[in-house]
Every structure is written in C-alpha cells, then in structure tokens.
Amino acid sequence: NGYMCKMIKEFTGSNFGDLITELKLLEAKELLSGTDMPIESVAEISGYNSPAYFASAFKKAIGMTPRQYRNHMENE
C-alpha cells in the first residue's frame, strides 16, 4: 500500500487522496457542463456523500460553486 502511494506520487506529483479528489472533480465538471442533472445528483455520482461538502470542495478547487461553474459553461 505504501509502495503504491509512493509510486503514484512519483509519477503524478500528487498524493493518492489529491489524485482521487482531482478525478472526482473532473467527473463533476463533465456532468455539470454536459447534463442538466441536479447538483445533488452530480455530487452523489462523483463520489460525495454530502452535497454541501461537494459544493465546498468544488469551490475550493475550482474557484466557483458548482452552480456558478454550470452557468459559466453554459455561457461559453
């Protein structure tokens, strides 16, 4: 387990937890920009148990709330 985490860090530059978060948020961004699915459903499909925690993590990483991101992508 430690070896795997070390290899992930070496090859990606991110630790395992950060990599998982990046993948979850990538999925969320695709769902927010490509569907009209409710944000609560996007959170659940992306692996977040709490829509509030999802919104907080999304805003911290992306710089805007999921709703703001969806609106921004619709206007692009």
mmCIF file of N, CA, C and O in Angstrom:
data_model
loop_
_atom_site.group_PDB
_atom_site.id
_atom_site.type_symbol
_atom_site.label_atom_id
_atom_site.label_comp_id
_atom_site.label_asym_id
_atom_site.label_seq_id
_atom_site.Cartn_x
_atom_site.Cartn_y
_atom_site.Cartn_z
ATOM 1 N N ASN A 1 0.828 -1.196 0.000
ATOM 2 C CA ASN A 1 0.000 0.000 0.000
ATOM 3 C C ASN A 1 0.873 1.262 0.000
ATOM 4 O O ASN A 1 0.648 2.164 -0.776
ATOM 5 N N GLY A 2 1.878 1.293 0.885
ATOM 6 C CA GLY A 2 2.781 2.432 0.925
ATOM 7 C C GLY A 2 3.569 2.579 -0.354
ATOM 8 O O GLY A 2 3.814 3.686 -0.829
ATOM 9 N N TYR A 3 3.948 1.444 -0.922
ATOM 10 C CA TYR A 3 4.692 1.461 -2.183
ATOM 11 C C TYR A 3 3.843 2.061 -3.295
ATOM 12 O O TYR A 3 4.314 2.877 -4.080
ATOM 13 N N MET A 4 2.588 1.657 -3.352
ATOM 14 C CA MET A 4 1.684 2.164 -4.388
ATOM 15 C C MET A 4 1.511 3.677 -4.256
ATOM 16 O O MET A 4 1.564 4.393 -5.250
ATOM 17 N N CYS A 5 1.315 4.162 -3.054
ATOM 18 C CA CYS A 5 1.162 5.605 -2.826
ATOM 19 C C CYS A 5 2.427 6.353 -3.243
ATOM 20 O O CYS A 5 2.352 7.423 -3.843
ATOM 21 N N LYS A 6 3.571 5.763 -2.922
ATOM 22 C CA LYS A 6 4.845 6.380 -3.297
ATOM 23 C C LYS A 6 4.989 6.450 -4.815
ATOM 24 O O LYS A 6 5.415 7.467 -5.367
ATOM 25 N N MET A 7 4.592 5.402 -5.512
ATOM 26 C CA MET A 7 4.691 5.376 -6.975
ATOM 27 C C MET A 7 3.720 6.385 -7.606
ATOM 28 O O MET A 7 4.064 7.061 -8.572
ATOM 29 N N ILE A 8 2.535 6.479 -7.053
ATOM 30 C CA ILE A 8 1.560 7.452 -7.559
ATOM 31 C C ILE A 8 2.122 8.863 -7.410
ATOM 32 O O ILE A 8 2.055 9.657 -8.343
ATOM 33 N N LYS A 9 2.689 9.158 -6.256
ATOM 34 C CA LYS A 9 3.277 10.478 -6.002
ATOM 35 C C LYS A 9 4.419 10.740 -6.972
ATOM 36 O O LYS A 9 4.533 11.835 -7.551
ATOM 37 N N GLU A 10 5.246 9.744 -7.217
ATOM 38 C CA GLU A 10 6.388 9.898 -8.114
ATOM 39 C C GLU A 10 5.947 10.166 -9.547
ATOM 40 O O GLU A 10 6.515 11.013 -10.231
ATOM 41 N N PHE A 11 4.938 9.463 -10.023
ATOM 42 C CA PHE A 11 4.525 9.590 -11.413
ATOM 43 C C PHE A 11 3.562 10.738 -11.685
ATOM 44 O O PHE A 11 3.532 11.272 -12.789
ATOM 45 N N THR A 12 2.773 11.109 -10.687
ATOM 46 C CA THR A 12 1.777 12.159 -10.927
ATOM 47 C C THR A 12 2.101 13.478 -10.252
ATOM 48 O O THR A 12 1.557 14.507 -10.628
ATOM 49 N N GLY A 13 2.942 13.435 -9.229
ATOM 50 C CA GLY A 13 3.233 14.638 -8.466
ATOM 51 C C GLY A 13 2.181 14.941 -7.422
ATOM 52 O O GLY A 13 2.285 15.914 -6.686
ATOM 53 N N SER A 14 1.142 14.112 -7.362
ATOM 54 C CA SER A 14 0.068 14.291 -6.384
ATOM 55 C C SER A 14 0.025 13.087 -5.462
ATOM 56 O O SER A 14 0.355 11.974 -5.877
ATOM 57 N N ASN A 15 -0.430 13.315 -4.219
ATOM 58 C CA ASN A 15 -0.620 12.154 -3.357
ATOM 59 C C ASN A 15 -1.926 11.464 -3.738
ATOM 60 O O ASN A 15 -2.733 12.001 -4.497
ATOM 61 N N PHE A 16 -2.126 10.265 -3.212
ATOM 62 C CA PHE A 16 -3.274 9.454 -3.601
ATOM 63 C C PHE A 16 -4.601 10.166 -3.357
ATOM 64 O O PHE A 16 -5.474 10.191 -4.228
ATOM 65 N N GLY A 17 -4.763 10.761 -2.182
ATOM 66 C CA GLY A 17 -6.010 11.458 -1.857
ATOM 67 C C GLY A 17 -6.287 12.624 -2.787
ATOM 68 O O GLY A 17 -7.421 12.810 -3.236
ATOM 69 N N ASP A 18 -5.243 13.400 -3.095
ATOM 70 C CA ASP A 18 -5.415 14.530 -4.014
ATOM 71 C C ASP A 18 -5.780 14.050 -5.413
ATOM 72 O O ASP A 18 -6.590 14.669 -6.106
ATOM 73 N N LEU A 19 -5.186 12.938 -5.829
ATOM 74 C CA LEU A 19 -5.486 12.383 -7.150
ATOM 75 C C LEU A 19 -6.942 11.941 -7.230
ATOM 76 O O LEU A 19 -7.634 12.220 -8.217
ATOM 77 N N ILE A 20 -7.431 11.287 -6.189
ATOM 78 C CA ILE A 20 -8.830 10.862 -6.153
ATOM 79 C C ILE A 20 -9.751 12.081 -6.217
ATOM 80 O O ILE A 20 -10.734 12.093 -6.960
ATOM 81 N N THR A 21 -9.426 13.118 -5.452
ATOM 82 C CA THR A 21 -10.231 14.341 -5.478
ATOM 83 C C THR A 21 -10.234 14.958 -6.872
ATOM 84 O O THR A 21 -11.289 15.366 -7.379
ATOM 85 N N GLU A 22 -9.078 15.018 -7.518
ATOM 86 C CA GLU A 22 -8.998 15.551 -8.879
ATOM 87 C C GLU A 22 -9.891 14.765 -9.832
ATOM 88 O O GLU A 22 -10.595 15.360 -10.663
ATOM 89 N N LEU A 23 -9.874 13.448 -9.721
ATOM 90 C CA LEU A 23 -10.698 12.614 -10.597
ATOM 91 C C LEU A 23 -12.184 12.816 -10.328
ATOM 92 O O LEU A 23 -12.987 12.885 -11.269
ATOM 93 N N LYS A 24 -12.554 12.927 -9.057
ATOM 94 C CA LYS A 24 -13.957 13.177 -8.714
ATOM 95 C C LYS A 24 -14.424 14.515 -9.294
ATOM 96 O O LYS A 24 -15.530 14.618 -9.845
ATOM 97 N N LEU A 25 -13.577 15.536 -9.152
ATOM 98 C CA LEU A 25 -13.967 16.861 -9.633
ATOM 99 C C LEU A 25 -13.976 16.924 -11.153
ATOM 100 O O LEU A 25 -14.800 17.637 -11.742
ATOM 101 N N LEU A 26 -13.122 16.172 -11.806
ATOM 102 C CA LEU A 26 -13.157 16.093 -13.271
ATOM 103 C C LEU A 26 -14.492 15.502 -13.723
ATOM 104 O O LEU A 26 -15.131 16.021 -14.644
ATOM 105 N N GLU A 27 -14.908 14.431 -13.065
ATOM 106 C CA GLU A 27 -16.207 13.830 -13.360
ATOM 107 C C GLU A 27 -17.332 14.834 -13.130
ATOM 108 O O GLU A 27 -18.237 14.986 -13.949
ATOM 109 N N ALA A 28 -17.276 15.541 -12.011
ATOM 110 C CA ALA A 28 -18.310 16.525 -11.685
ATOM 111 C C ALA A 28 -18.361 17.632 -12.738
ATOM 112 O O ALA A 28 -19.451 18.034 -13.168
ATOM 113 N N LYS A 29 -17.211 18.125 -13.158
ATOM 114 C CA LYS A 29 -17.181 19.192 -14.166
ATOM 115 C C LYS A 29 -17.809 18.714 -15.478
ATOM 116 O O LYS A 29 -18.560 19.456 -16.114
ATOM 117 N N GLU A 30 -17.535 17.472 -15.863
ATOM 118 C CA GLU A 30 -18.135 16.936 -17.084
ATOM 119 C C GLU A 30 -19.648 16.837 -16.950
ATOM 120 O O GLU A 30 -20.385 17.172 -17.877
ATOM 121 N N LEU A 31 -20.119 16.377 -15.796
ATOM 122 C CA LEU A 31 -21.561 16.256 -15.581
ATOM 123 C C LEU A 31 -22.236 17.623 -15.510
ATOM 124 O O LEU A 31 -23.333 17.803 -16.040
ATOM 125 N N LEU A 32 -21.594 18.575 -14.867
ATOM 126 C CA LEU A 32 -22.181 19.914 -14.747
ATOM 127 C C LEU A 32 -22.264 20.610 -16.100
ATOM 128 O O LEU A 32 -23.228 21.328 -16.365
ATOM 129 N N SER A 33 -21.273 20.409 -16.943
ATOM 130 C CA SER A 33 -21.279 21.101 -18.226
ATOM 131 C C SER A 33 -22.012 20.329 -19.316
ATOM 132 O O SER A 33 -22.437 20.919 -20.304
ATOM 133 N N GLY A 34 -22.193 19.020 -19.128
ATOM 134 C CA GLY A 34 -22.783 18.219 -20.192
ATOM 135 C C GLY A 34 -24.180 17.709 -19.938
ATOM 136 O O GLY A 34 -24.765 17.070 -20.807
ATOM 137 N N THR A 35 -24.712 17.971 -18.760
ATOM 138 C CA THR A 35 -26.062 17.495 -18.433
ATOM 139 C C THR A 35 -26.814 18.592 -17.674
ATOM 140 O O THR A 35 -26.219 19.571 -17.241
ATOM 141 N N ASP A 36 -28.106 18.373 -17.516
ATOM 142 C CA ASP A 36 -28.897 19.270 -16.669
ATOM 143 C C ASP A 36 -29.269 18.558 -15.363
ATOM 144 O O ASP A 36 -30.216 18.937 -14.678
ATOM 145 N N MET A 37 -28.475 17.542 -15.021
ATOM 146 C CA MET A 37 -28.671 16.766 -13.807
ATOM 147 C C MET A 37 -28.602 17.678 -12.582
ATOM 148 O O MET A 37 -27.769 18.583 -12.537
ATOM 149 N N PRO A 38 -29.460 17.459 -11.590
ATOM 150 C CA PRO A 38 -29.387 18.266 -10.369
ATOM 151 C C PRO A 38 -28.005 18.167 -9.716
ATOM 152 O O PRO A 38 -27.355 17.111 -9.764
ATOM 153 N N ILE A 39 -27.584 19.242 -9.100
ATOM 154 C CA ILE A 39 -26.258 19.284 -8.490
ATOM 155 C C ILE A 39 -26.124 18.211 -7.407
ATOM 156 O O ILE A 39 -25.052 17.611 -7.259
ATOM 157 N N GLU A 40 -27.190 17.923 -6.695
ATOM 158 C CA GLU A 40 -27.142 16.877 -5.671
ATOM 159 C C GLU A 40 -26.814 15.531 -6.303
ATOM 160 O O GLU A 40 -26.059 14.732 -5.746
ATOM 161 N N SER A 41 -27.362 15.264 -7.484
ATOM 162 C CA SER A 41 -27.084 14.014 -8.191
ATOM 163 C C SER A 41 -25.648 13.989 -8.711
ATOM 164 O O SER A 41 -24.988 12.949 -8.675
ATOM 165 N N VAL A 42 -25.171 15.129 -9.196
ATOM 166 C CA VAL A 42 -23.787 15.228 -9.645
ATOM 167 C C VAL A 42 -22.854 14.914 -8.480
ATOM 168 O O VAL A 42 -21.885 14.165 -8.638
ATOM 169 N N ALA A 43 -23.155 15.449 -7.317
ATOM 170 C CA ALA A 43 -22.337 15.195 -6.131
ATOM 171 C C ALA A 43 -22.291 13.700 -5.827
ATOM 172 O O ALA A 43 -21.213 13.127 -5.628
ATOM 173 N N GLU A 44 -23.443 13.066 -5.829
ATOM 174 C CA GLU A 44 -23.524 11.645 -5.499
ATOM 175 C C GLU A 44 -22.771 10.787 -6.521
ATOM 176 O O GLU A 44 -21.972 9.924 -6.157
ATOM 177 N N ILE A 45 -22.997 11.042 -7.800
ATOM 178 C CA ILE A 45 -22.327 10.267 -8.846
ATOM 179 C C ILE A 45 -20.822 10.477 -8.808
ATOM 180 O O ILE A 45 -20.052 9.560 -9.101
ATOM 181 N N SER A 46 -20.403 11.667 -8.413
ATOM 182 C CA SER A 46 -18.976 11.984 -8.348
ATOM 183 C C SER A 46 -18.305 11.423 -7.092
ATOM 184 O O SER A 46 -17.102 11.574 -6.927
ATOM 185 N N GLY A 47 -19.081 10.806 -6.222
ATOM 186 C CA GLY A 47 -18.497 10.149 -5.059
ATOM 187 C C GLY A 47 -18.555 10.928 -3.766
ATOM 188 O O GLY A 47 -17.850 10.605 -2.812
ATOM 189 N N TYR A 48 -19.395 11.939 -3.709
ATOM 190 C CA TYR A 48 -19.548 12.725 -2.484
ATOM 191 C C TYR A 48 -20.855 12.348 -1.806
ATOM 192 O O TYR A 48 -21.900 12.327 -2.443
ATOM 193 N N ASN A 49 -20.784 12.067 -0.509
ATOM 194 C CA ASN A 49 -21.977 11.703 0.253
ATOM 195 C C ASN A 49 -22.816 12.912 0.624
ATOM 196 O O ASN A 49 -24.014 12.790 0.833
ATOM 197 N N SER A 50 -22.184 14.071 0.698
ATOM 198 C CA SER A 50 -22.868 15.280 1.124
ATOM 199 C C SER A 50 -22.791 16.340 0.026
ATOM 200 O O SER A 50 -21.697 16.750 -0.364
ATOM 201 N N PRO A 51 -23.944 16.811 -0.465
ATOM 202 C CA PRO A 51 -23.912 17.885 -1.460
ATOM 203 C C PRO A 51 -23.225 19.147 -0.940
ATOM 204 O O PRO A 51 -22.556 19.852 -1.700
ATOM 205 N N ALA A 52 -23.363 19.425 0.362
ATOM 206 C CA ALA A 52 -22.721 20.618 0.932
ATOM 207 C C ALA A 52 -21.196 20.469 0.906
ATOM 208 O O ALA A 52 -20.473 21.410 0.560
ATOM 209 N N TYR A 53 -20.699 19.288 1.251
ATOM 210 C CA TYR A 53 -19.254 19.058 1.211
ATOM 211 C C TYR A 53 -18.751 19.108 -0.231
ATOM 212 O O TYR A 53 -17.688 19.648 -0.516
ATOM 213 N N PHE A 54 -19.528 18.539 -1.152
ATOM 214 C CA PHE A 54 -19.187 18.594 -2.575
ATOM 215 C C PHE A 54 -19.053 20.047 -3.018
ATOM 216 O O PHE A 54 -18.073 20.421 -3.665
ATOM 217 N N ALA A 55 -20.034 20.881 -2.684
ATOM 218 C CA ALA A 55 -20.004 22.286 -3.096
ATOM 219 C C ALA A 55 -18.785 22.992 -2.514
ATOM 220 O O ALA A 55 -18.126 23.782 -3.197
ATOM 221 N N SER A 56 -18.468 22.687 -1.268
ATOM 222 C CA SER A 56 -17.310 23.295 -0.619
ATOM 223 C C SER A 56 -16.005 22.859 -1.286
ATOM 224 O O SER A 56 -15.136 23.683 -1.584
ATOM 225 N N ALA A 57 -15.859 21.557 -1.529
ATOM 226 C CA ALA A 57 -14.645 21.033 -2.162
ATOM 227 C C ALA A 57 -14.518 21.560 -3.589
ATOM 228 O O ALA A 57 -13.422 21.911 -4.044
ATOM 229 N N PHE A 58 -15.634 21.634 -4.295
ATOM 230 C CA PHE A 58 -15.632 22.124 -5.671
ATOM 231 C C PHE A 58 -15.182 23.579 -5.713
ATOM 232 O O PHE A 58 -14.309 23.945 -6.498
ATOM 233 N N LYS A 59 -15.760 24.403 -4.837
ATOM 234 C CA LYS A 59 -15.406 25.814 -4.820
ATOM 235 C C LYS A 59 -13.937 26.015 -4.444
ATOM 236 O O LYS A 59 -13.241 26.847 -5.042
ATOM 237 N N LYS A 60 -13.452 25.251 -3.489
ATOM 238 C CA LYS A 60 -12.058 25.366 -3.073
ATOM 239 C C LYS A 60 -11.114 25.021 -4.223
ATOM 240 O O LYS A 60 -10.112 25.698 -4.442
ATOM 241 N N ALA A 61 -11.435 23.990 -4.980
ATOM 242 C CA ALA A 61 -10.555 23.529 -6.051
ATOM 243 C C ALA A 61 -10.723 24.310 -7.353
ATOM 244 O O ALA A 61 -9.747 24.594 -8.043
ATOM 245 N N ILE A 62 -11.955 24.680 -7.692
ATOM 246 C CA ILE A 62 -12.252 25.271 -8.997
ATOM 247 C C ILE A 62 -12.374 26.792 -8.929
ATOM 248 O O ILE A 62 -12.178 27.487 -9.911
ATOM 249 N N GLY A 63 -12.720 27.310 -7.753
ATOM 250 C CA GLY A 63 -12.821 28.754 -7.595
ATOM 251 C C GLY A 63 -14.213 29.311 -7.786
ATOM 252 O O GLY A 63 -14.406 30.527 -7.763
ATOM 253 N N MET A 64 -15.178 28.428 -7.980
ATOM 254 C CA MET A 64 -16.575 28.851 -8.090
ATOM 255 C C MET A 64 -17.453 27.686 -7.644
ATOM 256 O O MET A 64 -16.993 26.544 -7.608
ATOM 257 N N THR A 65 -18.680 27.992 -7.292
ATOM 258 C CA THR A 65 -19.594 26.940 -6.864
ATOM 259 C C THR A 65 -19.988 26.087 -8.071
ATOM 260 O O THR A 65 -19.828 26.516 -9.222
ATOM 261 N N PRO A 66 -20.520 24.891 -7.822
ATOM 262 C CA PRO A 66 -20.981 24.082 -8.949
ATOM 263 C C PRO A 66 -22.007 24.810 -9.825
ATOM 264 O O PRO A 66 -21.953 24.730 -11.054
ATOM 265 N N ARG A 67 -22.918 25.550 -9.206
ATOM 266 C CA ARG A 67 -23.928 26.286 -9.983
ATOM 267 C C ARG A 67 -23.277 27.381 -10.823
ATOM 268 O O ARG A 67 -23.619 27.574 -11.989
ATOM 269 N N GLN A 68 -22.336 28.101 -10.236
ATOM 270 C CA GLN A 68 -21.615 29.132 -10.988
ATOM 271 C C GLN A 68 -20.847 28.512 -12.151
ATOM 272 O O GLN A 68 -20.831 29.061 -13.252
ATOM 273 N N TYR A 69 -20.227 27.356 -11.902
ATOM 274 C CA TYR A 69 -19.480 26.671 -12.963
ATOM 275 C C TYR A 69 -20.421 26.277 -14.104
ATOM 276 O O TYR A 69 -20.117 26.491 -15.268
ATOM 277 N N ARG A 70 -21.574 25.705 -13.757
ATOM 278 C CA ARG A 70 -22.540 25.297 -14.786
ATOM 279 C C ARG A 70 -22.993 26.511 -15.599
ATOM 280 O O ARG A 70 -23.028 26.468 -16.826
ATOM 281 N N ASN A 71 -23.322 27.600 -14.918
ATOM 282 C CA ASN A 71 -23.752 28.821 -15.627
ATOM 283 C C ASN A 71 -22.634 29.362 -16.505
ATOM 284 O O ASN A 71 -22.881 29.784 -17.648
ATOM 285 N N HIS A 72 -21.420 29.347 -16.003
ATOM 286 C CA HIS A 72 -20.266 29.812 -16.772
ATOM 287 C C HIS A 72 -20.087 28.985 -18.033
ATOM 288 O O HIS A 72 -19.871 29.522 -19.123
ATOM 289 N N MET A 73 -20.205 27.667 -17.906
ATOM 290 C CA MET A 73 -20.025 26.778 -19.053
ATOM 291 C C MET A 73 -21.165 26.929 -20.060
ATOM 292 O O MET A 73 -20.942 26.793 -21.262
ATOM 293 N N GLU A 74 -22.358 27.209 -19.590
ATOM 294 C CA GLU A 74 -23.486 27.424 -20.498
ATOM 295 C C GLU A 74 -23.302 28.693 -21.309
ATOM 296 O O GLU A 74 -23.771 28.789 -22.446
ATOM 297 N N ASN A 75 -22.616 29.684 -20.752
ATOM 298 C CA ASN A 75 -22.399 30.954 -21.432
ATOM 299 C C ASN A 75 -21.173 30.962 -22.327
ATOM 300 O O ASN A 75 -20.909 31.948 -23.005
ATOM 301 N N GLU A 76 -20.398 29.881 -22.298
ATOM 302 C CA GLU A 76 -19.187 29.800 -23.123
ATOM 303 C C GLU A 76 -19.523 29.504 -24.560
ATOM 304 O O GLU A 76 -20.422 28.864 -24.914
#
